[in-house]
Amino acid sequence: MKKNKYLLLVAAGALALTTGCNQDELDIPQKGVISFEDFYKTDDDAESAMMVAYATTQKYFSHWTHQYNYGPYFALTNWMGDDIWLGGSGTDDCVEQRQMHQFVYGYDNIDIEDAYYVLYASILKCNYVINNFTEERLGSLSEVQKKCVAEARALRAFDHMILGIYWGTPPIVETVLTPSDRPANSESQEAVMEWVANEAQMAANDLPWRNGPTDYEGAVRVTKGFALAVKGKALLWKRDYSGAKAALKEVVESGNYELVPSEKMITIGHADGKGSSEAVLEFNYDGTNLTGDYERSERGGWNDHSTFTWRGDYVNNSQLSDSTIFAGGWGWLNPAGPFAEALIENDGMESARRKAWIKTYDEMLYDLKWKSDGDNFTPGKTADKEKDKKRGLSHDIYANAGYFTYKINAHPSQGDQLDDSKLNRNASIMRYAEVLLMYAEACAQLGETSGDGLKALNDIQNRAQSKTVSSALSLEAVQKEKEFEMWLEGCRFADLVRWGKTETLEKQDAYLPTFADLINGPIGEHANGTSVHTGVIVEQIGNQEADLWVQTYGSSLGFKKGKHELLPFPKRAMSLNNALKQNPGWE
Amino acid sequence: MMKMHLLWKNAVLALSMMLLSVGAFAQQHEIKGKVIDEEQLPIPGANVVIKGTTTGTITAGNGEFTMNAADGDVLQVSYMGYTTEEITVNGNGPYNVNLVPDMVGLDEVVVVGYGTMKKSDLTGSVASVKSEDLANRATSDAAQALQGKAAGVQIITSSGAPGAGAEIRVRGVSSNSGSLGPLMIVDGLKVDNIQYLDPEMIESIEVLKDAASAAIYGAQAGNGVVLITTKKGKNGGNDGTIFYNGQWQRSSLSRDLEVMNAEQYIDFGNKMGFLKKGWEEQTHYDGADIKWSDEVFEPTWSQRHTVGFQGGNDRGSYFAAINNVNMNGIFKGDKDVYKRLSFQVNADYKIKKWLTVSTNNSIEKWRTESISQQSDNGSALLAAITSDPLFGPYVDPDKLDEQLTGDQKAAIESGLSNGEEGYKSVLGEDGKYYRISPISGQTQSSNPFIQRDRRQGYRQGITVRGQASLNFKPIDGFVYTSRLGYRLGFSNTHNYEVPFVANEFVYRNDYLMRVEASTNYFYQWENFVTYSKTIADMHDVSVMAGMSWEATHSDNVWGQAQGNDILKGYDDNFRYLDFLKSGDDVLKSTGGVENESKALAYFGRLTYSFDNRYSLQANFRADAFDSSKLGKDNRWGKFPSFSAGWTLSNESFIADNISTDILSFLKLRASWGRNGNINVLRNYPYAAVINSNNDWYQLPGKDSNFEQHYGSQPNGLANPDLVWEESEQIDLGLDARFLNSRLSVGIDWYKKTTKGLLISITPLLETGVSSTMANAGEVLNRGLEIELGWKDKVGDFNYSINANLATLHNELTYLDPTVDKLTGTGLQGSSITTECVVGKPLWHFLGFKTDGLDEEGYAIYRDVNGDGKFEPNESDMTDLGCGLPKLNYGITINMDYKGFDLVVFGTGVSGNQILPQAWRTDRPYCNNYSYFYENAYDPETNPGGKFPIISKKGWQKNTFSSDMTMFSGAFFKIKQIQLGYSLPKELLSKVYISRLRVFASLENYFTFTKYPGLDPEASNANVNGVSSSLGIDMGTYPTAKQVIFGVNLTF
């Protein structure tokens, strides 16, 4: 009896000990990962690491999760321009974004922080490639590995260039940082641009050219042409015009790029124009067979699309049946009135460029197909259409002078957008037209009035079917042309600052009209029984929204010289990195 | 020497015989009696002793006793956990002795980790709540029932929705993570929640508050430990009992939703400029004044029933009960329901004198459906607040053209690519369309019913929890326990969304169906030995040592389909993955992973007490965790604790000088211990690994220009030094009872310092990594806890008052220099964020301070940064208080008189702030709490108004980012007023009922608060379980008030 008891006790104790000692049981392998040591070795690994750099840059540029409402790269490079107005649902919409446009942002503006961060996120992924595929680590590099490193190097140079343009003296980050690192500012904007140019050249040495104007892969990944374009752009900012000219000349003369013909201008920025002969670098995306909110937002640039696309509840989009326009967005982005007028003045109404870039209200009303048109639709104004209340605006539109964005919003007929979640859009980073215009500028800056520079400028003008074709090269002509050609492609604000032509920015949003159609009228005041569509600028509604911002901000509204040339380093960057020195006017 | 010894022995023998024979001189005769408890149930095993002697007996299974005594003898009847009663013998009896539970009894046994202790021996701070305090409450959640019952234990109700579990916080908040709740152990089994456990099943809840008491649970005990003991069968001799407890609850909105009415709203709209001349005609406004709370909330009936059996004898006992809960929330419709069927069976049996087996098991079947709340991007609850009062929920079928919005018309006209089903959800009840207000409907709010109906989903599952243990007592004082605990869980989640259009924010273009299945199991095996011995009557020594092994395993799969036409049919019975259409248009995705985690621990305890005066205790635990939490080198953690107690009242200088009628008991306690919080670590947070093929980019391939090329990358910044959060806590306590134990006082002061706070820090923006985890902070929690009890009786009237109060000082005392602050929850349309900075409480609100209004009625912002500028900017933002209360208190009053009993229970908090986030400057058309409207300055109608003038400039973002929109979250709620009546026994015995009590109760009926929102208690926008949104009310599901009718029946 007693024996049994002790036996039991011993058995249980032994059992307890066995489990206790088996500490190996605590080693549970992590799922879906491989160890650091086993990666960054082969050619496949190099390609794999480079895919991450592309994917991150593509996704973060068009979507970063702090805010739902915009793509940081587009925001950074376009929202401060004088060629757009921010409308949305009215004065209470797109608040942080409008702050940028009006230069009343603080250094905590989330758009600014996001843009800063996503550029460094892209740099990190490039550094994974550049830092791990080194001869010190692997002995020697294969051709594939060298090419991947060069792609990463060029992309990293581009990121730094954008940082340099907008922040002046960003820290140059060449290695994967640890949390205890404190990278300091670059010496000067000039130094950044010099570094970028050198890096871009180094990359170009190991990169292949795009394989001719029809090569698709060469349009959607980094090539020698892109690296040299980056070098040229950086040197333009460095005001090394001959250096810029030389780099850009290589691209122009390579024969790997061609402007698309006039009739194809309508495809620029759209699915039908993917990987066109003009593409120097664009991020590749077709979402037809993909799903999920993140896919559409991250890669398809859904936020930007919603920003550009006509405001669904103001434009009577439920009645719109035209396959060339996808309605139902937030309508944040309207062409600035003076820009639209200048474009028409310069190009003429019939230019291919004007038609591809903007629509007038009459075109919206009569040349787009509305449901009430039935099957027998022909473009053009008719008496029936003029009286048809079911077309056109159903609501007045803030910050609009009667012109509507057409260049960049989704055209279902071109396959841009199948439905709200399926986007099909390549985000353009560098287009050949920009290379030509930069080349023309470099020549003009060097005092040339004819030759290659003029040819480059004329190529752009002729292709646009502009009624203005320059007979001599001049800086003014290039500047004007670039304003029109590169509209909404991230050049305007940076160019104005570089050229010192900031007068329009200083008055930004001092006046913002509201556009209404008298047939429907804005609520109450303008429904005066007009029986035909009449689009008008209504300057005073309620509490004088036309100059609301002057009332609100007084003299702090608009660009201030000596301060707004550069963005402030974001508040979070400043608070986390004590080695960082704030830009002038923001200390 | 030998002779001497014998002599002594004989002398002692003779002396004791003389003493014993004293009683024999009186006339002894046989007496009979029965000992019963407060529920009239027999108490077997009670001691019946003639006072001043060792003569006595023990009651039998039916509570009866027989012994010899003389008239005039005083019988002392005692039983552990009950007060001792004395009766004077006069005749043969029978004597019925009624023992009542000793609520502050020192002989009361409390459960501690891996054992039990007499309350009088405790050296740590342990709060104990007994079943009486939990019985007959409206809640079906054990955690909720704990509210207000123990000092220093805060219950946070994030939502009043049916089936929403409450969270427990022990002694403040000491982690930045979502893992703030205590370790919960039910009958020795570690559980992930106690929501499954009906309060009816619980015998007692012990909260180990101080680190010394909790240290036996080591790395898991940093947030305190809650030990729950379920009911055990009572030894009723040969007779068991059957009981039934039933409740019928009528729930309704507990406070009025005070938002602007139509008149106020129209005035507001005019002043804000969004209602312009002619708006009535434009919008076809018909003069309605919609009270949305009447539209949205409705009284509902819920039921709860428990039927059980219990009994026991000298060898064993059993308790079995089945509990059925069926709750329907007060949001209109049956979309917020909680159903639970649970079965508890507990049994133990003494197989041999030296071997006892026992098992406790619970089987739970549950199902919940819930509606959306707490989102500033729109939810059903937020919509109930922000919908304007001008337009009702439904479109008048005769006025479709006027009342449908353009978006709705378009949706109806176009249908969906696959027909009518598509836009069903814009249809309301009786085929009427839901109306979208042309004003506020164009926001994230749209219509509360659309928010309710936009998705249909439910979660359901079965969980089996239990333990089986073996107690082996080979020799006296030595117990070896082997215990196997287990949990088996199976759950499924179904979500189904249909296309619909309300407005630009609230719409869905395609169908989405997602089904998730999860199976998981957990087991723990614990072996421990306890040896207790009393040496020379003075030295009580007890040693416990053991080990524990636990393993968790989960295996989940999910499948999802999305598209314009995904199902073979759209009736309810088609909404399963089996009926998905095939083809490219149906985008299907699947996923799933298997996970496991394991832990090993050794632990031990040494207790020593001397002469019931001095006690010492030491605990030690060594924990090791698997590689998913910690790297191999950091795997082990060591957690010691020490505590001591000094019972002054047993010292002769007190016992001899102060009568127990004045000072009955006095004890001082002190403890120190170290605990950890391991729950913050999961999913290999320390490891630097490559996430394989986790991203892709499209490049030209064989068939298209868009083939996905996958890429791999590091998973972030590695931190191999990562460890758990570690707390050290000092506790000083005092327990005293006065006036013959009628007054009891317990006071504890503690200081808890948590180091290595695990924080998701933003590394430098230039790293390109948005966040990384680091042990980077230190938090202090400090407080004073007071428990007071008074208990007395006047004739047949018994009453008791118990009150508790706890203060909390919470402060971030250190933050890694790389992080200047932690930014918490930010809000859309407001600049207020929550943040953590050194020297302030965790997650206080950061916003503008105001100093009243200027002459024009605009807010004057305090120039905090001293730049002399009127317009506030970021650096003018300052601390506006914190969602964490500084004071928690509760009071319970029990009374009974001749069958009637009354319980009044109230609880409250103060020192916290709440931010109601409904109206936003970027959606000015939304309705808002009428507080703002009514207090707005107006030169004519309200010149004394405290809130800015209604205008775009007056009601701007800065105003709604200031202290003007913050409110004190202090409240006192009378949670329960329950009146019961127990029918007389004589009456019941005729129908073989031993007890019948009927009661009516008012729950959550009275709330005292200045907060204008629906419920100050449930105002925790618990975004992803993170504590940073405590105190933010983004449209919360309010706790309902209830009228309960109930019955307690025992056979």
mmCIF file of N, CA and C in Angstrom, chain A residues 302-370:
data_model
loop_
_atom_site.group_PDB
_atom_site.id
_atom_site.type_symbol
_atom_site.label_atom_id
_atom_site.label_comp_id
_atom_site.label_asym_id
_atom_site.label_seq_id
_atom_site.Cartn_x
_atom_site.Cartn_y
_atom_site.Cartn_z
ATOM 1 N N TRP A 302 -5.506 55.212 -56.273
ATOM 2 C CA TRP A 302 -6.938 55.502 -56.159
ATOM 3 C C TRP A 302 -7.209 56.842 -55.488
ATOM 4 N N ASN A 303 -6.381 57.173 -54.499
ATOM 5 C CA ASN A 303 -6.591 58.439 -53.800
ATOM 6 C C ASN A 303 -6.411 59.610 -54.746
ATOM 7 N N ASP A 304 -5.329 59.532 -55.535
ATOM 8 C CA ASP A 304 -5.097 60.612 -56.491
ATOM 9 C C ASP A 304 -6.239 60.674 -57.492
ATOM 10 N N HIS A 305 -6.667 59.502 -57.922
ATOM 11 C CA HIS A 305 -7.766 59.466 -58.878
ATOM 12 C C HIS A 305 -8.999 60.150 -58.335
ATOM 13 N N SER A 306 -9.311 59.830 -57.085
ATOM 14 C CA SER A 306 -10.496 60.439 -56.495
ATOM 15 C C SER A 306 -10.310 61.936 -56.365
ATOM 16 N N THR A 307 -9.069 62.324 -56.155
ATOM 17 C CA THR A 307 -8.770 63.742 -56.060
ATOM 18 C C THR A 307 -9.022 64.457 -57.388
ATOM 19 N N PHE A 308 -8.571 63.822 -58.465
ATOM 20 C CA PHE A 308 -8.688 64.478 -59.773
ATOM 21 C C PHE A 308 -10.107 64.439 -60.316
ATOM 22 N N THR A 309 -10.783 63.353 -59.998
ATOM 23 C CA THR A 309 -12.013 63.070 -60.718
ATOM 24 C C THR A 309 -13.133 64.003 -60.276
ATOM 25 N N TRP A 310 -13.945 64.372 -61.254
ATOM 26 C CA TRP A 310 -15.011 65.340 -60.995
ATOM 27 C C TRP A 310 -15.877 64.911 -59.835
ATOM 28 N N ARG A 311 -16.263 65.903 -59.076
ATOM 29 C CA ARG A 311 -17.013 65.600 -57.869
ATOM 30 C C ARG A 311 -18.379 65.006 -58.229
ATOM 31 N N GLY A 312 -18.552 63.779 -57.776
ATOM 32 C CA GLY A 312 -19.722 63.008 -58.197
ATOM 33 C C GLY A 312 -21.046 63.658 -57.875
ATOM 34 N N ASP A 313 -21.151 64.265 -56.725
ATOM 35 C CA ASP A 313 -22.460 64.790 -56.346
ATOM 36 C C ASP A 313 -22.678 66.220 -56.842
ATOM 37 N N TYR A 314 -21.664 66.813 -57.460
ATOM 38 C CA TYR A 314 -21.848 68.174 -57.979
ATOM 39 C C TYR A 314 -22.015 68.157 -59.489
ATOM 40 N N VAL A 315 -21.141 67.353 -60.115
ATOM 41 C CA VAL A 315 -21.386 67.095 -61.521
ATOM 42 C C VAL A 315 -22.448 66.022 -61.500
ATOM 43 N N ASN A 316 -23.411 66.159 -62.341
ATOM 44 C CA ASN A 316 -24.580 65.281 -62.262
ATOM 45 C C ASN A 316 -24.214 63.895 -62.777
ATOM 46 N N ASN A 317 -23.289 63.276 -62.107
ATOM 47 C CA ASN A 317 -22.632 62.123 -62.719
ATOM 48 C C ASN A 317 -23.531 60.929 -62.916
ATOM 49 N N SER A 318 -24.597 60.876 -62.136
ATOM 50 C CA SER A 318 -25.467 59.721 -62.322
ATOM 51 C C SER A 318 -26.111 59.772 -63.706
ATOM 52 N N GLN A 319 -26.113 60.946 -64.302
ATOM 53 C CA GLN A 319 -26.742 61.093 -65.617
ATOM 54 C C GLN A 319 -25.726 61.027 -66.745
ATOM 55 N N LEU A 320 -24.460 60.884 -66.360
ATOM 56 C CA LEU A 320 -23.403 60.903 -67.359
ATOM 57 C C LEU A 320 -23.217 59.488 -67.897
ATOM 58 N N SER A 321 -23.176 59.347 -69.190
ATOM 59 C CA SER A 321 -22.961 57.991 -69.697
ATOM 60 C C SER A 321 -21.804 57.971 -70.694
ATOM 61 N N ASP A 322 -20.927 58.912 -70.528
ATOM 62 C CA ASP A 322 -19.820 59.008 -71.467
ATOM 63 C C ASP A 322 -18.664 58.145 -70.977
ATOM 64 N N SER A 323 -18.212 57.285 -71.847
ATOM 65 C CA SER A 323 -17.175 56.346 -71.429
ATOM 66 C C SER A 323 -15.800 56.992 -71.387
ATOM 67 N N THR A 324 -15.710 58.250 -71.786
ATOM 68 C CA THR A 324 -14.392 58.867 -71.713
ATOM 69 C C THR A 324 -14.142 59.520 -70.364
ATOM 70 N N ILE A 325 -15.120 59.490 -69.502
ATOM 71 C CA ILE A 325 -14.901 60.153 -68.208
ATOM 72 C C ILE A 325 -15.489 59.303 -67.093
ATOM 73 N N PHE A 326 -14.709 59.139 -66.060
ATOM 74 C CA PHE A 326 -15.189 58.417 -64.886
ATOM 75 C C PHE A 326 -15.538 59.462 -63.834
ATOM 76 N N ALA A 327 -16.807 59.586 -63.585
ATOM 77 C CA ALA A 327 -17.219 60.596 -62.615
ATOM 78 C C ALA A 327 -17.428 59.926 -61.273
ATOM 79 N N GLY A 328 -17.434 60.710 -60.242
ATOM 80 C CA GLY A 328 -17.694 60.129 -58.938
ATOM 81 C C GLY A 328 -16.528 60.261 -58.003
ATOM 82 N N GLY A 329 -15.728 61.262 -58.178
ATOM 83 C CA GLY A 329 -14.598 61.483 -57.281
ATOM 84 C C GLY A 329 -14.883 62.603 -56.307
ATOM 85 N N TRP A 330 -13.821 63.171 -55.789
ATOM 86 C CA TRP A 330 -13.965 64.231 -54.803
ATOM 87 C C TRP A 330 -13.819 65.622 -55.421
ATOM 88 N N GLY A 331 -13.365 65.665 -56.656
ATOM 89 C CA GLY A 331 -13.267 66.935 -57.367
ATOM 90 C C GLY A 331 -12.395 67.971 -56.690
ATOM 91 N N TRP A 332 -11.298 67.512 -56.099
ATOM 92 C CA TRP A 332 -10.444 68.480 -55.414
ATOM 93 C C TRP A 332 -9.684 69.374 -56.381
ATOM 94 N N LEU A 333 -9.446 68.807 -57.562
ATOM 95 C CA LEU A 333 -8.482 69.464 -58.429
ATOM 96 C C LEU A 333 -9.177 70.113 -59.616
ATOM 97 N N ASN A 334 -9.159 71.415 -59.667
ATOM 98 C CA ASN A 334 -9.677 72.126 -60.815
ATOM 99 C C ASN A 334 -8.532 72.872 -61.481
ATOM 100 N N PRO A 335 -8.590 73.004 -62.816
ATOM 101 C CA PRO A 335 -7.571 73.838 -63.456
ATOM 102 C C PRO A 335 -7.739 75.273 -62.940
ATOM 103 N N ALA A 336 -6.655 75.903 -62.589
ATOM 104 C CA ALA A 336 -6.762 77.299 -62.176
ATOM 105 C C ALA A 336 -7.256 78.102 -63.378
ATOM 106 N N GLY A 337 -8.185 79.031 -63.137
ATOM 107 C CA GLY A 337 -8.756 79.798 -64.238
ATOM 108 C C GLY A 337 -7.701 80.430 -65.139
ATOM 109 N N PRO A 338 -6.754 81.183 -64.556
ATOM 110 C CA PRO A 338 -5.739 81.829 -65.400
ATOM 111 C C PRO A 338 -4.918 80.821 -66.202
ATOM 112 N N PHE A 339 -4.662 79.667 -65.636
ATOM 113 C CA PHE A 339 -3.911 78.647 -66.368
ATOM 114 C C PHE A 339 -4.691 78.202 -67.596
ATOM 115 N N ALA A 340 -5.966 77.882 -67.376
ATOM 116 C CA ALA A 340 -6.785 77.385 -68.478
ATOM 117 C C ALA A 340 -6.867 78.434 -69.581
ATOM 118 N N GLU A 341 -7.066 79.670 -69.166
ATOM 119 C CA GLU A 341 -7.174 80.734 -70.167
ATOM 120 C C GLU A 341 -5.866 80.911 -70.923
ATOM 121 N N ALA A 342 -4.749 80.842 -70.190
ATOM 122 C CA ALA A 342 -3.447 80.993 -70.835
ATOM 123 C C ALA A 342 -3.183 79.844 -71.799
ATOM 124 N N LEU A 343 -3.605 78.649 -71.420
ATOM 125 C CA LEU A 343 -3.403 77.486 -72.289
ATOM 126 C C LEU A 343 -4.175 77.674 -73.595
ATOM 127 N N ILE A 344 -5.423 78.104 -73.450
ATOM 128 C CA ILE A 344 -6.249 78.299 -74.641
ATOM 129 C C ILE A 344 -5.669 79.420 -75.497
ATOM 130 N N GLU A 345 -5.249 80.466 -74.837
ATOM 131 C CA GLU A 345 -4.641 81.607 -75.520
ATOM 132 C C GLU A 345 -3.395 81.161 -76.291
ATOM 133 N N ASN A 346 -2.582 80.341 -75.647
ATOM 134 C CA ASN A 346 -1.309 79.918 -76.243
ATOM 135 C C ASN A 346 -1.525 78.869 -77.336
ATOM 136 N N ASP A 347 -2.342 77.885 -77.023
ATOM 137 C CA ASP A 347 -2.475 76.738 -77.920
ATOM 138 C C ASP A 347 -3.577 76.904 -78.948
ATOM 139 N N GLY A 348 -4.615 77.643 -78.560
ATOM 140 C CA GLY A 348 -5.832 77.647 -79.362
ATOM 141 C C GLY A 348 -6.733 76.515 -78.914
ATOM 142 N N MET A 349 -8.041 76.719 -79.119
ATOM 143 C CA MET A 349 -9.016 75.725 -78.656
ATOM 144 C C MET A 349 -8.816 74.364 -79.304
ATOM 145 N N GLU A 350 -8.290 74.374 -80.518
ATOM 146 C CA GLU A 350 -8.278 73.129 -81.284
ATOM 147 C C GLU A 350 -7.006 72.307 -81.112
ATOM 148 N N SER A 351 -6.070 72.782 -80.302
ATOM 149 C CA SER A 351 -4.826 72.027 -80.187
ATOM 150 C C SER A 351 -5.086 70.673 -79.534
ATOM 151 N N ALA A 352 -4.277 69.707 -79.966
ATOM 152 C CA ALA A 352 -4.424 68.369 -79.399
ATOM 153 C C ALA A 352 -4.183 68.408 -77.896
ATOM 154 N N ARG A 353 -3.274 69.276 -77.489
ATOM 155 C CA ARG A 353 -2.918 69.338 -76.080
ATOM 156 C C ARG A 353 -4.067 69.924 -75.262
ATOM 157 N N ARG A 354 -4.622 71.010 -75.743
ATOM 158 C CA ARG A 354 -5.732 71.626 -75.001
ATOM 159 C C ARG A 354 -6.861 70.603 -74.852
ATOM 160 N N LYS A 355 -7.156 69.901 -75.924
ATOM 161 C CA LYS A 355 -8.261 68.934 -75.875
ATOM 162 C C LYS A 355 -7.960 67.772 -74.929
ATOM 163 N N ALA A 356 -6.693 67.417 -74.865
ATOM 164 C CA ALA A 356 -6.348 66.294 -73.993
ATOM 165 C C ALA A 356 -6.230 66.705 -72.529
ATOM 166 N N TRP A 357 -5.988 67.985 -72.299
ATOM 167 C CA TRP A 357 -5.714 68.427 -70.923
ATOM 168 C C TRP A 357 -6.978 68.876 -70.169
ATOM 169 N N ILE A 358 -7.785 69.732 -70.789
ATOM 170 C CA ILE A 358 -8.945 70.288 -70.053
ATOM 171 C C ILE A 358 -10.206 70.283 -70.915
ATOM 172 N N LYS A 359 -11.327 70.302 -70.212
ATOM 173 C CA LYS A 359 -12.627 70.467 -70.877
ATOM 174 C C LYS A 359 -13.246 71.788 -70.406
ATOM 175 N N THR A 360 -13.878 72.458 -71.355
ATOM 176 C CA THR A 360 -14.659 73.622 -70.947
ATOM 177 C C THR A 360 -16.036 73.127 -70.511
ATOM 178 N N TYR A 361 -16.784 74.015 -69.881
ATOM 179 C CA TYR A 361 -18.108 73.580 -69.424
ATOM 180 C C TYR A 361 -19.000 73.236 -70.603
ATOM 181 N N ASP A 362 -18.891 73.996 -71.687
ATOM 182 C CA ASP A 362 -19.705 73.684 -72.866
ATOM 183 C C ASP A 362 -19.374 72.295 -73.404
ATOM 184 N N GLU A 363 -18.084 71.964 -73.371
ATOM 185 C CA GLU A 363 -17.717 70.619 -73.836
ATOM 186 C C GLU A 363 -18.310 69.549 -72.930
ATOM 187 N N MET A 364 -18.273 69.835 -71.646
ATOM 188 C CA MET A 364 -18.863 68.874 -70.713
ATOM 189 C C MET A 364 -20.348 68.702 -71.027
ATOM 190 N N LEU A 365 -20.994 69.825 -71.277
ATOM 191 C CA LEU A 365 -22.440 69.784 -71.498
ATOM 192 C C LEU A 365 -22.820 69.108 -72.812
ATOM 193 N N TYR A 366 -22.089 69.473 -73.857
ATOM 194 C CA TYR A 366 -22.608 69.108 -75.185
ATOM 195 C C TYR A 366 -21.792 68.053 -75.914
ATOM 196 N N ASP A 367 -20.520 67.923 -75.552
ATOM 197 C CA ASP A 367 -19.699 66.959 -76.282
ATOM 198 C C ASP A 367 -19.577 65.621 -75.545
ATOM 199 N N LEU A 368 -19.948 65.640 -74.275
ATOM 200 C CA LEU A 368 -19.981 64.366 -73.555
ATOM 201 C C LEU A 368 -21.387 63.780 -73.695
ATOM 202 N N LYS A 369 -21.443 62.476 -73.629
ATOM 203 C CA LYS A 369 -22.726 61.803 -73.783
ATOM 204 C C LYS A 369 -23.415 61.660 -72.426
ATOM 205 N N TRP A 370 -24.635 62.154 -72.359
ATOM 206 C CA TRP A 370 -25.428 62.043 -71.140
ATOM 207 C C TRP A 370 -26.542 61.045 -71.362
#
